Coordinates of C-alpha atoms in Angstrom, one line a residue:
Chain A
M1 CA -40.9 -5.3 5.8
H2 CA -40.4 -2.2 3.8
S3 CA -44.1 -0.9 3.2
L4 CA -45.4 -0.1 -0.5
Q5 CA -46.6 3.1 -1.9
F6 CA -48.2 4.3 -4.7
T7 CA -47.3 7.6 -6.6
A8 CA -49.6 8.0 -9.2
E9 CA -52.4 6.1 -11.5
T10 CA -53.8 6.3 -14.1
T11 CA -55.8 3.7 -16.5
V12 CA -55.9 3.1 -20.0
D13 CA -57.4 0.7 -22.8
G14 CA -58.4 -1.7 -19.2
V15 CA -54.6 -1.8 -17.8
L16 CA -54.4 -0.1 -14.7
E17 CA -51.0 1.5 -14.2
R18 CA -49.6 1.8 -10.5
D19 CA -46.0 3.8 -10.2
F20 CA -44.5 2.9 -6.8
T21 CA -41.5 3.1 -4.9
V22 CA -40.6 0.4 -2.0
A23 CA -38.0 1.5 0.5
G24 CA -36.6 4.7 -2.6
V25 CA -36.2 2.2 -5.2
P26 CA -39.4 3.2 -8.1
G27 CA -41.8 0.5 -10.0
V28 CA -44.3 0.1 -11.9
L29 CA -47.1 -2.4 -11.3
W30 CA -49.3 -2.9 -14.3
S31 CA -53.1 -4.3 -13.1
P32 CA -56.2 -5.7 -14.4
A33 CA -58.6 -2.7 -14.8
S34 CA -61.6 -4.3 -14.0
A35 CA -60.0 -7.9 -11.8
T36 CA -62.3 -8.8 -9.0
G37 CA -60.2 -11.2 -6.5
R38 CA -56.2 -12.2 -6.6
A39 CA -54.2 -12.9 -9.7
P40 CA -50.9 -14.5 -10.2
L41 CA -48.0 -11.8 -10.5
V42 CA -45.2 -11.8 -13.0
L43 CA -42.0 -9.4 -11.9
M44 CA -40.2 -8.3 -14.9
G45 CA -36.6 -6.8 -15.1
H46 CA -35.4 -4.5 -18.0
G47 CA -32.3 -4.8 -20.4
G48 CA -28.8 -3.2 -19.8
G49 CA -29.4 0.9 -20.8
T50 CA -33.3 0.9 -20.3
H51 CA -35.6 1.7 -17.4
K52 CA -39.3 0.5 -16.3
R53 CA -40.6 2.4 -18.8
W54 CA -39.2 1.0 -22.1
P55 CA -41.6 -0.2 -25.0
A56 CA -40.0 -4.3 -24.2
M57 CA -41.6 -3.8 -20.8
T58 CA -44.6 -1.8 -21.2
G59 CA -45.3 -3.9 -24.4
R60 CA -45.4 -7.2 -22.9
A61 CA -47.2 -5.7 -19.7
R62 CA -49.7 -5.1 -21.8
L63 CA -49.8 -8.7 -23.3
L64 CA -49.7 -10.3 -19.7
V65 CA -52.0 -8.7 -18.6
H66 CA -54.8 -8.3 -21.2
G67 CA -53.5 -12.0 -22.5
C68 CA -53.2 -13.6 -18.7
G69 CA -55.7 -11.0 -16.0
F70 CA -52.0 -11.3 -14.4
H71 CA -50.3 -8.5 -12.5
V72 CA -47.0 -7.3 -13.6
A73 CA -44.4 -5.3 -11.9
V74 CA -40.7 -4.0 -13.2
V75 CA -38.7 -1.7 -10.7
D76 CA -36.1 0.2 -12.2
A77 CA -32.8 -1.4 -11.9
P78 CA -29.2 0.5 -9.3
G79 CA -28.1 3.1 -12.3
H80 CA -31.2 3.0 -14.3
G81 CA -34.2 4.9 -15.2
D82 CA -35.0 7.4 -12.0
R83 CA -32.1 5.9 -9.9
P84 CA -28.9 8.2 -9.3
R85 CA -25.7 6.1 -10.9
T86 CA -22.4 5.8 -8.5
P87 CA -19.3 7.0 -9.9
H88 CA -18.2 3.3 -10.1
D89 CA -21.9 2.7 -12.5
E90 CA -20.4 6.2 -14.3
A91 CA -17.0 4.5 -15.3
E92 CA -18.3 1.2 -16.2
I93 CA -20.6 2.8 -18.5
A94 CA -17.5 4.9 -19.7
E95 CA -15.8 2.1 -20.2
L96 CA -18.5 -0.3 -22.3
Y97 CA -18.6 2.9 -24.7
R98 CA -15.1 3.1 -25.2
A99 CA -14.6 -0.4 -25.7
R100 CA -17.2 -0.5 -28.2
A101 CA -16.5 2.8 -29.6
A102 CA -12.9 0.9 -30.3
G103 CA -14.5 -2.5 -31.6
E104 CA -13.1 -3.9 -28.7
P105 CA -15.2 -6.9 -27.4
E106 CA -18.9 -5.8 -24.9
G107 CA -19.0 -9.1 -23.2
P108 CA -16.4 -9.6 -20.2
I109 CA -17.6 -5.3 -19.4
V110 CA -21.5 -6.2 -19.4
V111 CA -20.9 -9.9 -17.8
R112 CA -18.7 -7.9 -14.5
Y113 CA -21.1 -4.7 -14.4
N114 CA -24.1 -6.4 -14.1
A115 CA -22.9 -8.7 -11.8
H116 CA -21.8 -6.1 -9.8
L117 CA -25.6 -4.3 -10.4
A118 CA -27.2 -8.1 -9.5
E119 CA -25.7 -7.9 -6.2
R120 CA -27.0 -4.1 -5.5
A121 CA -30.7 -5.8 -7.2
V122 CA -31.3 -8.5 -5.5
P123 CA -32.2 -7.8 -2.0
E124 CA -34.4 -4.9 -3.5
W125 CA -36.4 -7.9 -6.0
H126 CA -36.7 -10.1 -3.0
A127 CA -38.3 -6.6 -1.1
T128 CA -40.4 -5.7 -3.4
L129 CA -41.8 -9.0 -4.0
D130 CA -42.7 -9.0 0.5
A131 CA -44.4 -5.2 -0.3
L132 CA -46.3 -6.5 -3.6
Q133 CA -47.6 -9.4 -2.1
A134 CA -48.8 -7.2 1.1
L135 CA -51.6 -5.8 -2.1
P136 CA -55.1 -8.1 -1.3
E137 CA -54.9 -8.5 -4.9
I138 CA -51.8 -10.1 -5.1
G139 CA -51.8 -11.9 -1.6
A140 CA -49.0 -13.9 -0.2
D141 CA -49.6 -17.2 -1.6
G142 CA -49.7 -16.8 -5.1
P143 CA -48.2 -18.0 -8.2
V144 CA -45.4 -16.0 -9.1
G145 CA -43.5 -15.4 -12.1
F146 CA -40.2 -13.7 -13.4
Y147 CA -39.4 -13.0 -16.9
G148 CA -36.1 -10.7 -18.0
L149 CA -33.9 -11.3 -21.0
N150 CA -30.3 -9.4 -20.8
M151 CA -29.3 -7.7 -17.6
G152 CA -32.5 -8.6 -16.5
T153 CA -31.6 -12.4 -17.1
A154 CA -28.6 -11.3 -14.9
I155 CA -30.1 -10.1 -11.9
G156 CA -32.7 -12.6 -12.6
V157 CA -31.1 -15.9 -12.3
P158 CA -29.4 -15.6 -9.0
F159 CA -32.7 -13.9 -7.6
V160 CA -34.7 -16.5 -8.8
A161 CA -31.8 -19.3 -7.9
A162 CA -32.8 -17.7 -4.4
E163 CA -36.0 -17.0 -4.3
P164 CA -38.5 -19.6 -3.5
R165 CA -41.3 -17.6 -4.1
I166 CA -41.0 -17.6 -7.9
T167 CA -42.2 -20.9 -10.0
A168 CA -41.3 -20.0 -13.6
A169 CA -39.2 -18.1 -15.4
V170 CA -38.4 -17.0 -18.7
F171 CA -34.0 -15.7 -19.2
G172 CA -32.3 -15.3 -22.0
L173 CA -29.5 -13.5 -23.9
H174 CA -26.7 -13.6 -21.3
W175 CA -23.4 -14.9 -21.0
P176 CA -22.5 -18.1 -18.7
D177 CA -19.6 -16.7 -16.9
A178 CA -21.5 -15.3 -13.9
L179 CA -24.7 -17.1 -14.2
A180 CA -24.2 -20.3 -14.5
E181 CA -23.6 -21.6 -11.0
A182 CA -26.6 -19.5 -10.3
A183 CA -28.7 -21.2 -12.5
R184 CA -27.7 -24.7 -11.6
R185 CA -29.0 -24.0 -8.6
I186 CA -33.0 -23.3 -10.5
T187 CA -35.5 -26.3 -10.4
V188 CA -38.5 -24.5 -12.3
P189 CA -39.7 -24.6 -15.6
V190 CA -37.3 -21.7 -17.4
E191 CA -38.5 -20.4 -20.8
F192 CA -34.9 -19.6 -22.8
S193 CA -34.1 -17.3 -25.2
L194 CA -30.0 -17.4 -27.5
Q195 CA -30.3 -15.5 -30.8
W196 CA -28.3 -17.7 -33.1
D197 CA -26.3 -14.8 -34.9
D198 CA -25.4 -12.5 -31.9
E199 CA -22.7 -10.7 -32.1
H200 CA -21.6 -10.0 -28.9
I201 CA -22.8 -14.0 -27.0
P202 CA -20.9 -16.6 -28.5
R203 CA -23.5 -19.4 -29.3
A204 CA -22.1 -22.3 -27.4
A205 CA -22.2 -19.0 -24.7
G206 CA -25.6 -18.8 -24.8
L207 CA -26.1 -23.2 -25.3
A208 CA -23.8 -23.2 -21.8
L209 CA -26.1 -21.1 -20.1
F210 CA -29.5 -22.8 -20.9
D211 CA -27.9 -26.1 -20.1
A212 CA -26.3 -24.6 -16.5
F213 CA -30.2 -24.7 -15.2
A214 CA -31.3 -27.9 -13.2
S215 CA -35.0 -27.5 -14.1
R216 CA -36.4 -31.1 -15.7
E217 CA -38.6 -28.9 -17.4
K218 CA -36.9 -25.7 -20.0
T219 CA -37.3 -25.0 -23.2
L220 CA -35.0 -23.0 -25.1
H221 CA -35.9 -21.0 -28.1
A222 CA -32.8 -20.3 -30.8
N223 CA -34.0 -17.8 -33.2
T224 CA -31.9 -16.3 -36.3
G225 CA -30.1 -12.8 -36.1
K226 CA -28.4 -10.4 -34.1
H227 CA -27.9 -9.8 -30.3
K228 CA -30.9 -6.8 -31.1
E229 CA -33.6 -8.8 -33.1
L230 CA -34.8 -11.1 -31.0
P231 CA -37.9 -11.8 -33.1
R232 CA -41.7 -10.3 -31.5
F233 CA -43.4 -13.5 -31.5
E234 CA -41.0 -14.6 -28.4
A235 CA -43.0 -12.3 -25.8
D236 CA -46.5 -14.2 -27.4
S237 CA -44.6 -17.3 -26.3
A238 CA -43.5 -16.1 -23.1
V239 CA -47.4 -15.0 -22.3
R240 CA -47.9 -18.7 -23.2
F241 CA -45.2 -20.0 -21.2
F242 CA -47.0 -18.4 -18.1
A243 CA -50.1 -18.8 -18.7
R244 CA -49.4 -22.8 -18.5
H245 CA -47.2 -22.6 -15.6
L246 CA -49.1 -19.9 -12.7
G247 CA -52.2 -21.1 -14.2
G248 CA -54.6 -19.0 -16.5
T249 CA -55.6 -19.2 -20.7
V250 CA -54.6 -17.1 -23.4
T251 CA -57.3 -14.6 -24.6
P252 CA -56.2 -13.5 -27.9
A253 CA -55.3 -10.0 -28.7
A254 CA -58.7 -8.8 -30.6
Chain B
M1 CA -51.4 -35.5 -63.7
H2 CA -52.7 -38.2 -61.4
S3 CA -55.8 -37.5 -60.2
L4 CA -56.7 -38.0 -56.7
Q5 CA -59.4 -39.9 -55.9
F6 CA -61.6 -40.0 -52.9
T7 CA -62.4 -43.6 -51.1
A8 CA -64.6 -42.5 -47.7
E9 CA -66.0 -39.2 -45.6
T10 CA -66.6 -39.2 -42.4
T11 CA -67.5 -36.0 -40.7
V12 CA -66.6 -35.2 -36.8
D13 CA -66.7 -32.1 -34.8
G14 CA -66.9 -29.9 -37.1
V15 CA -64.0 -32.0 -38.7
L16 CA -64.3 -33.3 -42.9
E17 CA -61.8 -36.7 -43.1
R18 CA -61.6 -37.5 -46.5
D19 CA -59.5 -40.8 -47.7
F20 CA -58.4 -40.1 -50.8
T21 CA -55.6 -42.2 -53.0
V22 CA -53.2 -40.3 -56.0
A23 CA -51.4 -43.0 -58.0
G24 CA -51.9 -45.8 -55.6
V25 CA -50.4 -43.6 -52.5
P26 CA -53.1 -44.0 -49.9
G27 CA -53.6 -40.7 -47.7
V28 CA -56.5 -38.2 -45.4
L29 CA -57.8 -34.8 -45.8
W30 CA -58.9 -32.9 -43.0
S31 CA -60.6 -29.7 -43.6
P32 CA -63.0 -27.8 -42.1
A33 CA -66.3 -29.1 -42.3
S34 CA -68.5 -25.8 -42.9
A35 CA -65.3 -24.0 -44.9
T36 CA -66.3 -21.3 -47.8
G37 CA -63.9 -20.4 -50.2
R38 CA -60.1 -21.9 -50.6
A39 CA -58.1 -22.1 -47.2
P40 CA -54.1 -23.4 -46.6
L41 CA -52.7 -26.6 -47.1
V42 CA -50.3 -28.1 -44.8
L43 CA -48.5 -31.1 -46.1
M44 CA -47.7 -33.6 -43.0
G45 CA -45.5 -36.4 -42.5
H46 CA -46.2 -39.1 -40.3
G47 CA -42.8 -41.0 -37.9
G48 CA -41.2 -44.0 -38.7
G49 CA -43.2 -47.0 -38.0
T50 CA -46.4 -45.1 -37.5
H51 CA -48.9 -44.0 -41.0
K52 CA -51.4 -41.7 -41.7
R53 CA -53.4 -41.9 -38.8
W54 CA -51.2 -42.3 -36.4
P55 CA -52.5 -40.3 -32.9
A56 CA -50.2 -37.3 -33.5
M57 CA -51.1 -36.9 -36.9
T58 CA -54.8 -37.1 -36.0
G59 CA -54.2 -34.6 -33.1
R60 CA -52.2 -31.7 -35.5
A61 CA -54.1 -31.7 -38.2
R62 CA -57.5 -31.4 -35.4
L63 CA -55.3 -28.8 -34.6
L64 CA -54.5 -26.9 -37.8
V65 CA -58.2 -27.0 -38.7
H66 CA -60.1 -26.4 -35.9
G67 CA -57.3 -23.3 -34.9
C68 CA -56.8 -21.9 -38.2
G69 CA -59.5 -23.1 -40.8
F70 CA -56.6 -24.9 -42.6
H71 CA -56.4 -28.9 -45.1
V72 CA -54.3 -30.5 -43.4
A73 CA -53.6 -33.8 -45.9
V74 CA -50.9 -36.8 -44.8
V75 CA -50.1 -40.0 -47.0
D76 CA -49.1 -43.1 -45.7
A77 CA -44.7 -43.1 -46.6
P78 CA -43.4 -46.2 -48.4
G79 CA -43.4 -49.5 -46.3
H80 CA -45.8 -47.7 -44.0
G81 CA -50.0 -48.1 -42.7
D82 CA -51.7 -49.6 -45.6
R83 CA -48.6 -50.3 -48.0
P84 CA -46.6 -53.3 -48.5
R85 CA -43.0 -53.4 -46.8
T86 CA -40.6 -54.6 -50.1
P87 CA -37.6 -56.8 -48.9
H88 CA -35.5 -54.1 -48.4
D89 CA -37.9 -52.5 -45.8
E90 CA -38.3 -55.9 -44.5
A91 CA -34.3 -56.7 -44.0
E92 CA -34.3 -53.2 -42.8
I93 CA -36.9 -52.8 -40.2
A94 CA -35.0 -56.5 -38.8
E95 CA -31.7 -55.1 -39.0
L96 CA -33.0 -52.0 -36.6
Y97 CA -34.8 -54.6 -33.9
R98 CA -31.8 -56.4 -34.0
A99 CA -29.2 -53.4 -33.3
R100 CA -32.6 -52.3 -30.7
A101 CA -31.9 -56.2 -29.2
A102 CA -28.4 -55.7 -29.3
G103 CA -27.6 -52.2 -27.6
E104 CA -25.7 -50.7 -30.4
P105 CA -27.0 -47.0 -31.8
E106 CA -30.1 -47.0 -33.8
G107 CA -29.0 -43.8 -35.8
P108 CA -26.7 -44.8 -38.7
I109 CA -29.6 -48.0 -39.7
V110 CA -32.3 -44.7 -39.0
V111 CA -30.3 -42.5 -41.2
R112 CA -29.8 -44.8 -44.5
Y113 CA -32.9 -46.1 -44.1
N114 CA -35.0 -42.8 -43.6
A115 CA -33.0 -42.4 -46.9
H116 CA -33.9 -44.8 -49.1
L117 CA -37.4 -44.1 -48.6
A118 CA -37.0 -40.5 -49.2
E119 CA -36.0 -41.6 -52.2
R120 CA -39.4 -43.1 -53.1
A121 CA -40.9 -40.9 -51.0
V122 CA -40.2 -37.9 -52.5
P123 CA -41.9 -38.0 -55.9
E124 CA -45.1 -39.4 -54.4
W125 CA -45.0 -36.2 -52.1
H126 CA -44.5 -33.9 -55.4
A127 CA -47.7 -35.8 -57.1
T128 CA -50.1 -35.6 -53.8
L129 CA -49.7 -32.0 -53.9
D130 CA -50.6 -31.7 -57.7
A131 CA -53.1 -33.5 -57.0
L132 CA -54.4 -31.0 -53.6
Q133 CA -53.7 -28.6 -55.6
A134 CA -56.3 -29.4 -58.6
L135 CA -59.3 -29.9 -55.6
P136 CA -61.0 -26.3 -55.9
E137 CA -60.9 -26.1 -51.4
I138 CA -57.0 -25.8 -52.7
G139 CA -56.6 -24.5 -55.7
A140 CA -52.4 -24.1 -57.5
D141 CA -51.6 -20.4 -56.3
G142 CA -52.5 -21.2 -52.2
P143 CA -49.6 -21.1 -49.4
V144 CA -49.1 -24.4 -48.6
G145 CA -46.8 -26.0 -45.4
F146 CA -45.1 -28.6 -44.1
Y147 CA -45.2 -30.1 -40.9
G148 CA -42.9 -33.5 -40.2
L149 CA -41.0 -34.3 -37.5
N150 CA -38.6 -37.6 -37.4
M151 CA -39.1 -39.8 -40.2
G152 CA -41.2 -36.8 -41.4
T153 CA -38.1 -34.7 -41.0
A154 CA -35.3 -36.7 -43.6
I155 CA -38.8 -37.3 -46.0
G156 CA -40.2 -33.6 -45.5
V157 CA -36.2 -31.9 -45.9
P158 CA -35.8 -33.4 -49.8
F159 CA -38.9 -32.9 -50.9
V160 CA -39.5 -29.4 -49.6
A161 CA -35.7 -28.1 -50.4
A162 CA -37.3 -29.9 -54.4
E163 CA -40.5 -27.7 -54.1
P164 CA -40.6 -24.0 -54.2
R165 CA -44.8 -24.6 -53.5
I166 CA -43.9 -24.6 -50.0
T167 CA -43.3 -21.7 -48.4
A168 CA -42.9 -22.6 -44.5
A169 CA -42.0 -25.1 -42.9
V170 CA -41.8 -27.5 -38.9
F171 CA -39.1 -30.6 -39.3
G172 CA -36.6 -32.2 -36.1
L173 CA -35.7 -35.3 -34.2
H174 CA -33.6 -36.5 -36.9
W175 CA -29.8 -36.5 -38.2
P176 CA -27.6 -34.2 -39.7
D177 CA -25.7 -36.5 -42.5
A178 CA -28.3 -37.4 -45.5
L179 CA -29.8 -34.1 -44.6
A180 CA -27.5 -31.2 -44.5
E181 CA -27.3 -31.0 -47.6
A182 CA -31.3 -30.1 -49.0
A183 CA -31.4 -28.4 -45.4
R184 CA -29.0 -25.7 -47.2
R185 CA -31.1 -25.2 -50.1
I186 CA -34.6 -24.3 -48.4
T187 CA -34.8 -21.0 -47.4
V188 CA -38.6 -20.7 -46.4
P189 CA -39.6 -20.0 -42.5
V190 CA -38.5 -23.0 -40.3
E191 CA -39.4 -24.3 -37.0
F192 CA -37.1 -26.9 -36.0
S193 CA -37.3 -29.2 -32.0
L194 CA -35.0 -31.1 -31.0
Q195 CA -34.9 -33.1 -27.7
W196 CA -31.9 -32.1 -25.7
D197 CA -31.3 -35.6 -23.7
D198 CA -32.1 -37.1 -27.0
E199 CA -30.8 -40.6 -26.6
H200 CA -30.4 -41.3 -30.3
I201 CA -29.7 -37.9 -31.3
P202 CA -26.3 -36.3 -30.8
R203 CA -27.5 -32.8 -29.5
A204 CA -24.5 -31.7 -31.6
A205 CA -26.3 -33.8 -34.2
G206 CA -29.7 -31.8 -34.0
L207 CA -28.1 -27.9 -33.5
A208 CA -25.7 -29.2 -36.8
L209 CA -29.0 -30.2 -38.6
F210 CA -30.9 -26.8 -37.6
D211 CA -27.4 -24.2 -38.2
A212 CA -27.8 -26.5 -42.3
F213 CA -31.8 -24.4 -42.9
A214 CA -30.4 -21.3 -45.0
S215 CA -33.5 -20.1 -44.2
R216 CA -33.6 -16.0 -43.4
E217 CA -36.0 -16.8 -40.3
K218 CA -35.7 -20.0 -38.4
T219 CA -36.3 -20.5 -35.1
L220 CA -34.7 -23.8 -32.9
H221 CA -36.9 -25.2 -30.2
A222 CA -35.0 -27.3 -27.7
N223 CA -36.9 -29.4 -24.6
T224 CA -35.2 -31.3 -22.3
G225 CA -36.4 -34.8 -22.4
K226 CA -35.8 -38.0 -24.0
H227 CA -35.8 -38.5 -28.3
K228 CA -39.5 -39.5 -27.7
E229 CA -40.8 -36.7 -25.0
L230 CA -41.0 -33.7 -27.6
P231 CA -43.9 -31.5 -24.9
R232 CA -47.5 -31.4 -26.4
F233 CA -47.5 -27.6 -26.7
E234 CA -44.5 -28.4 -29.6
A235 CA -48.0 -29.1 -31.5
D236 CA -49.7 -25.7 -30.7
S237 CA -46.6 -23.6 -31.1
A238 CA -46.4 -25.4 -34.3
V239 CA -50.2 -24.1 -34.9
R240 CA -49.1 -20.6 -34.5
F241 CA -46.0 -21.1 -36.7
F242 CA -48.2 -22.1 -39.7
A243 CA -50.8 -19.1 -39.2
R244 CA -48.3 -16.7 -39.4
H245 CA -46.7 -18.0 -42.3
L246 CA -49.5 -18.9 -44.2
G247 CA -52.0 -16.8 -43.2
G248 CA -54.7 -16.9 -40.4
T249 CA -55.2 -16.3 -36.9
V250 CA -55.5 -19.2 -34.3
T251 CA -59.1 -19.8 -32.1
P252 CA -57.9 -21.3 -29.5
A253 CA -59.4 -25.1 -28.7
A254 CA -63.2 -24.4 -26.6

C-alpha cells in the first residue's frame, strides 16, 4: 500500500487543512480542528479545468466539516492542478478550445477525454482511499461518501461502481454515453443534479444517466438554468444527503 | 369580505392550533404559540380522499411552525373532511373505486374530478386568504406560500396562477392535462416533486407538468418509488424552500 505523506498544515476557522500526497498524487484533507475520535470521510472530485483548491471544493469541504464534522479529501485529477499534462492532455484540451471557439458541440470531446482521465484517476482514488483509511482519525471501517459533479462524475461513477467502501454518492452534470454502464452497477443511495436548460448536455441525456443508476434510493434535482448555473443551495442539500447516509446531524451555519 | 370565525383552540408542544371557518369552509390555522409580531403564512392543500387534519398536513404544519415560525393554514376541500359530498362527488368517487377495482387507469378520472373540485375550491382559497390576512398576526402585506401535492396541486396550480399574493409554491404528483395551461402563467419560485416509478402518472407526464411552469427559479425533485412513496425528507426540503423564499431561517428539530 502507498502511504500518505502530509506536506503542509494550516488551521483556519475551526478547519484543519492538510496537504498530502499518495504515490505522487497531491491532495488536501479537511478535518474538524477539534475532533476527537473517528468521523466519516467524503471524497470529492473536482470539475474539468479546475483543481483541488477550486472555490467549489473549499466551499463544499467547509460545509461538510462545519455542518457534519466529517473529513473531506480532494486530489488533483490527472493533468490538473499541480500535476503535469501529457501530450495527449494538451491535444484534447486544444481540441476542446477549438470546438468551443468554432461553436461546435463540446460534448463528444468532453465525454471521450473525461473517460480517458477516469481510466487514469480511478486507480489513484482506490490508493488514496486505502491511505486515508490508514489514518487513525478515519479508520478502515467507517462510512465513506463520494461527491463529484461534471468531471467529478465522469471519474466518480466508474470509481464508485468498483469501490464497495463508498456507501453514498452525489453526482451530476454529465452525459450518459461513457457512464451509463458503470452507473447500472451502482446500488448505493445517489443524489444527482442536472440543469434543466443545460446548453451542453441535452435534457434527455441527463435524465438517462440518472435513470441508469441501479440504486433503490436515488433522487434527481433538476434546476432551471444553464450548465454552470447550479444553485448554491444544492451544496447544502448534498451536506444533508451525506448526513443522512454517513451518519450525523447537520449543524446550521452560524 | 367573509370574515374568519375561530371555533376551537388548543396549544400543543409550542404550536397554537385554531379551528376556523370562512363562509362555511372549515380550516385549521397552526401558529407559533409564543409569537410576537407578524410572520409569513403558508397555505397547504391536502390530497384526494384526505382532509385538513390528515397526518401529512399536521406533520408538515408542525415542521413549518417549529422550523420557521410561520403560520400554516389548511381548509377541507369540497366534498372532503367535514364537508358534504354532492351527488356528483359521490358518482365520481364511485367511478374511481370501480376503475381501481377493475385495474383500469385512475388518471383520467382523477384528472377530471380534481379539475372540477379546483373550480369549486379556488374561489374559497381566495376568500380564505382574504380572511387570514385580516388577522393582525398575519397582515395584508406579508409573504404567502402555497404547499400542495396530489389534489393539493390540482387545486393549487390554478389558484396560484390567479393569486398574485402567493410568492412561492411547492407542488407535485399530478398530471399535466388539466394543469399545464395554468402552470404556464406561474412565475414564482416552484419546488416540484414527482415519483420516478409512479404507477399512475407516467414519467413523461410528470416531467411535462414541471416543464410547464414559467418560473425563472424552479427545482424538480424526482425520487425512486411509487406514487405514495414520496420520501419523508421532501417535507424537510419544502421547509427550507419556504424559509429561503418567504424569509426566515430553519431551526432544526430538537
